[in-house]
Every structure is written in C-alpha cells, then in structure tokens.
Short mmCIF file of C-alpha atoms in Angstrom, two decimals:
data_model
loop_
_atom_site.label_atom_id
_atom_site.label_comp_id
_atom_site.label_asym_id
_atom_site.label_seq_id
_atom_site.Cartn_x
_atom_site.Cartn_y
_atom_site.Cartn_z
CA UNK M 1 4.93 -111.20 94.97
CA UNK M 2 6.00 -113.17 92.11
CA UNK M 3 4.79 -112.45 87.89
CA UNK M 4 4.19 -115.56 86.64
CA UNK M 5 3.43 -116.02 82.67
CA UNK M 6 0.63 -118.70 81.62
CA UNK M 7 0.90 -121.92 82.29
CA UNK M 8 -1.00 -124.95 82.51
CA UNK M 9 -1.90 -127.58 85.47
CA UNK M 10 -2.24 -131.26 84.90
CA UNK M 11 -3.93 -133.48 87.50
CA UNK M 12 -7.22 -134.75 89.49
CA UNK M 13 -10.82 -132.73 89.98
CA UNK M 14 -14.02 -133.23 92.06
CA UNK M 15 -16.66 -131.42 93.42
CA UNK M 16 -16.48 -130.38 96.97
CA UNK M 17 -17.89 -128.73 99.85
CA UNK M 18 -15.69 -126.64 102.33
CA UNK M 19 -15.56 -128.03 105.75
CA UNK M 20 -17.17 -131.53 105.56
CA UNK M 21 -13.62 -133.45 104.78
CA UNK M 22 -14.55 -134.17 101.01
CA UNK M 23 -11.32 -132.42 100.08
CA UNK M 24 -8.96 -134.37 102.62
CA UNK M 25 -11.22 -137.80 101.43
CA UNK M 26 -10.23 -137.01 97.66
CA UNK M 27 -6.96 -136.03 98.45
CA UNK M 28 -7.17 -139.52 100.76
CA UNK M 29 -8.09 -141.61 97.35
CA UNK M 30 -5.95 -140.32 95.22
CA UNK M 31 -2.97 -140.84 97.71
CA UNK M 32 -4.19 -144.89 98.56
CA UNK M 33 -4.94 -146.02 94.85
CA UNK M 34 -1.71 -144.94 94.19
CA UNK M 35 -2.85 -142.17 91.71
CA UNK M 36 -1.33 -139.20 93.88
CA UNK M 37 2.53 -140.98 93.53
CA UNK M 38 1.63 -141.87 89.75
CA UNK M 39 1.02 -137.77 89.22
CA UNK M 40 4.63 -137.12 90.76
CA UNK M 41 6.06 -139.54 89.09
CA UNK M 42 5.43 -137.52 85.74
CA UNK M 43 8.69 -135.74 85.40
CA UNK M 44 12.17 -137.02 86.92
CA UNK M 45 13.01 -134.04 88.99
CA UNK M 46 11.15 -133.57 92.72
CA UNK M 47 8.08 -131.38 91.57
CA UNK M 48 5.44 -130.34 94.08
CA UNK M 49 1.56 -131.49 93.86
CA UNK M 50 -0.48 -128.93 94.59
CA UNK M 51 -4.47 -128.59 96.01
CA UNK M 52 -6.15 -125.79 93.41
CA UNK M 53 -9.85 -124.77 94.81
CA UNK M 54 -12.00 -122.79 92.35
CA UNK M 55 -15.19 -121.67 92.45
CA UNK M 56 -17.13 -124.55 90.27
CA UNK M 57 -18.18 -121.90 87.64
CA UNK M 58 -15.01 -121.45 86.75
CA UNK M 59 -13.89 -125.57 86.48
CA UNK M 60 -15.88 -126.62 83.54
CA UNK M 61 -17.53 -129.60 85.13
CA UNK M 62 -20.81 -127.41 85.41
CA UNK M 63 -21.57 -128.79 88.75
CA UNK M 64 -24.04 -127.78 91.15
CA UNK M 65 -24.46 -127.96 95.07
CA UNK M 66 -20.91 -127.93 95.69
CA UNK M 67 -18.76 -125.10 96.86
CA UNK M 68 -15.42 -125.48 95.15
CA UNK M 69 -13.81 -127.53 92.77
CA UNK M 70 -10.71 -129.52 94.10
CA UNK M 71 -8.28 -130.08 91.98
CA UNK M 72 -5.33 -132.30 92.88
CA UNK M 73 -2.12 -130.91 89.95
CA UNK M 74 1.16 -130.17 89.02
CA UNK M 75 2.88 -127.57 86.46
CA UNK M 76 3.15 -128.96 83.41
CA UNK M 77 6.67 -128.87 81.83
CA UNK M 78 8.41 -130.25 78.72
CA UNK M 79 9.99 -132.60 81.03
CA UNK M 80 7.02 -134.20 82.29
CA UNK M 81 5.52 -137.46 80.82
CA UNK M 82 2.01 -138.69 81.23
CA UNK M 83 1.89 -141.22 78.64
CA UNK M 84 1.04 -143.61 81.66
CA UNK M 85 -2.36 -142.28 82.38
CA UNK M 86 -5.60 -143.37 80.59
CA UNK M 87 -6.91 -140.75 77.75
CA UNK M 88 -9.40 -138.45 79.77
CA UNK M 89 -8.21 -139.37 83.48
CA UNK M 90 -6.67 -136.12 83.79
CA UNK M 91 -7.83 -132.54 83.34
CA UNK M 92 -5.99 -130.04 82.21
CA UNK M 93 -6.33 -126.05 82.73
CA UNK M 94 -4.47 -122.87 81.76
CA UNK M 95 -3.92 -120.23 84.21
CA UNK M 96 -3.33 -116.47 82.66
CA UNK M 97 -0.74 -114.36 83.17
CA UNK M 98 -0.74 -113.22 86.39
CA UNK M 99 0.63 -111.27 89.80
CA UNK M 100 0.71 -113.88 92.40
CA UNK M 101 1.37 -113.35 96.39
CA UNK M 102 3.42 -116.70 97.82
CA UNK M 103 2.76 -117.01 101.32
CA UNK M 104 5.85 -119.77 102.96
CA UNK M 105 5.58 -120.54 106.84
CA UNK M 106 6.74 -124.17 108.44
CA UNK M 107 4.58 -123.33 111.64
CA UNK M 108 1.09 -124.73 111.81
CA UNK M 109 0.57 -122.39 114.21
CA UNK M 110 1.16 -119.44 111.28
CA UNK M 111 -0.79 -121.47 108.53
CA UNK M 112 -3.82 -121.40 111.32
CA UNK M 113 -3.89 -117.76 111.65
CA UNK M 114 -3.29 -117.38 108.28
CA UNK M 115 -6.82 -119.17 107.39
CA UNK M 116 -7.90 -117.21 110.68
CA UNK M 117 -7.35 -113.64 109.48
CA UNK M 118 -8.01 -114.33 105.66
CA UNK M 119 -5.15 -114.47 102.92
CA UNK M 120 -7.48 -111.53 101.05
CA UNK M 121 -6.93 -109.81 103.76
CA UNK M 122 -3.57 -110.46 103.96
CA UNK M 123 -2.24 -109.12 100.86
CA UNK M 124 -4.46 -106.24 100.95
CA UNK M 125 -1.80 -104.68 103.78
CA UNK M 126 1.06 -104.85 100.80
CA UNK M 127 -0.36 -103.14 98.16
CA UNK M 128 -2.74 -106.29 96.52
CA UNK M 129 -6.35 -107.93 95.92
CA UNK M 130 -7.24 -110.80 94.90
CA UNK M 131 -6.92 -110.85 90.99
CA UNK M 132 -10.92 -112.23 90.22
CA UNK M 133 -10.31 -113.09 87.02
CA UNK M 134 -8.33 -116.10 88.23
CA UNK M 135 -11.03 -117.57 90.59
CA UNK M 136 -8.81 -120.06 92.58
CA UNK M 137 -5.49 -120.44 95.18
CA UNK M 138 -2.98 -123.07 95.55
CA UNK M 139 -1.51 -124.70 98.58
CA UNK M 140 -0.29 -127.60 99.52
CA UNK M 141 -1.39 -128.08 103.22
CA UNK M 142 -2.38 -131.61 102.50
CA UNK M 143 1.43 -132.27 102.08
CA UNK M 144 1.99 -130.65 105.86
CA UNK M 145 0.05 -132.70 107.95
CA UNK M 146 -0.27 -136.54 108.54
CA UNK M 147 -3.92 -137.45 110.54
CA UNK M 148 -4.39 -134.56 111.18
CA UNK M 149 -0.78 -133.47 113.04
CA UNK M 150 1.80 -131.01 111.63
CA UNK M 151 4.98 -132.80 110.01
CA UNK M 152 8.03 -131.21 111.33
CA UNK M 153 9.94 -129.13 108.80
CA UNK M 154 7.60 -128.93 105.88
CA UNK M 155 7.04 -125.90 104.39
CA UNK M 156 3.49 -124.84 103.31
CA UNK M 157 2.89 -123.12 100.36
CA UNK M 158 -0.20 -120.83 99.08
CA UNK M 159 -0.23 -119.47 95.83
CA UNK M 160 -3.05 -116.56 95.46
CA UNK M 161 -3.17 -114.65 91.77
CA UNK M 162 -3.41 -110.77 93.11
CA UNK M 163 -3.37 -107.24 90.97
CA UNK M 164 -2.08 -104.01 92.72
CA UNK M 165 -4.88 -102.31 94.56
#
C-alpha cells in the first residue's frame, strides 16, 4: 500500500469498450504514429507510460455508449517538457490524495489470475476497498506483451486508489 499526494497525468484519451480490442487498437495508434515514444520522450530520465481506465463520467469527454475511458499518460514532473506537442493534443487530469494498493508480478500466468479473481477482491483480504471517489486503475500490461505473448522479464504494474475497509 503506498500514500500518494495529488498529482497530475499528462497524455492520450478515447472512448472504449472492454473486451472488443479498442483499447489495444488505441494503444496500437499511438505506438505506430509515433505519438506513444513522443509522450516518453517528455522528461530525460526512463519514466513509465501508463494505461488509466475510468468510468467515462468521470473523464470529462461526456461520452456515451462506451464503457471506459482509456487514457494513455505519464506523471507529470518539473522535469518533463511537452513544449513539442500541439496546444490541446493532450489532456491533462489531477488525481487526489490517495491510499493506493501496487500489485508487481513478472508472470503472465499471475497477471491472468489476477484479472481472474478481481483486484477488488484482492485488496479486500488486506484490510482495503476500492477508494470510489477515484473512479479509475493504472497498469501497464500493454508494456508486457508483444502480439499478444508475454515479454520475458517485464514487470507489470497496477495501480488501484483503495481506503481502509
């Protein structure tokens, strides 16, 4: 469990559905039109890109028919630049204050039963819920695999904001 203060993501959004591949076909166009690298390129030090899905409530866009909104990000810093991007081709967001459970495995095998038994489910057995006031997770699953196979020796990440049951 980690206490993280605010802080604010930088990067990509769409609408999206869960399950039809419209999050690994964003995540696909940002990576071949070069925008994905661009985004890591915004601060000199190795920084990780992360996947954010939110309910699309909770995103601003106001969107309808879709189930989450996908957002493609990093942690903005002092040390990061974006002076390279067009005004309004990024979005912005702050993220309270917050609890947050970090779950690490470099197993597929572990990331499948972790989307198997349910990460709310998950924290509940050490003390936590979800915190519902932060409607969203972070992972970056699209960083483990390559078509579809697990990449040796990555790490996956998921980032859930949780309060003390």
């Amino acid at each position: 469990i980690l206490k993280k203060p605010e802080f604010e993501m930088v990067g990509y959004k769409k609408p999206a559905n869960l399950g039809d591949g419209s999050i690994h076909s964003f995540i696909h166009q940002l990576t071949e039109s070069g925008k994905m690298k661009k985004l890591s390129e915004t601060r000199p030090a190795p920084q990780q890109i992360w996947v954010c899905l939110s309910d699309c409530q909770s995103c601003g866009l106001g969107c309808s028919g879709f189930h989450v909104c996908c957002r493609v990000c990093v942690e903005k810093t002092e040390e990061h630049d974006f002076s390279k991007f067009a005004d309004g081709e990024l979005f912005a967001f702050s993220i309270p204050a917050s609890e947050w459970v970090l779950y690490e495995t470099n197993s597929e095998s572990a990331t499948k039963e972790l989307h198997k038994t349910g990460i709310y489910e998950l924290v509940k057995e050490v003390g936590y819920k979800w915190n519902e006031s932060i409607r969203l997770h972070f992972d970056n699953e699209h960083e483990c695999c390559h078509n579809g196979e697990w990449i040796p020796g990555k790490i996956y990440h998921f980032l859930l904001p949780v309060v003390p049951i």
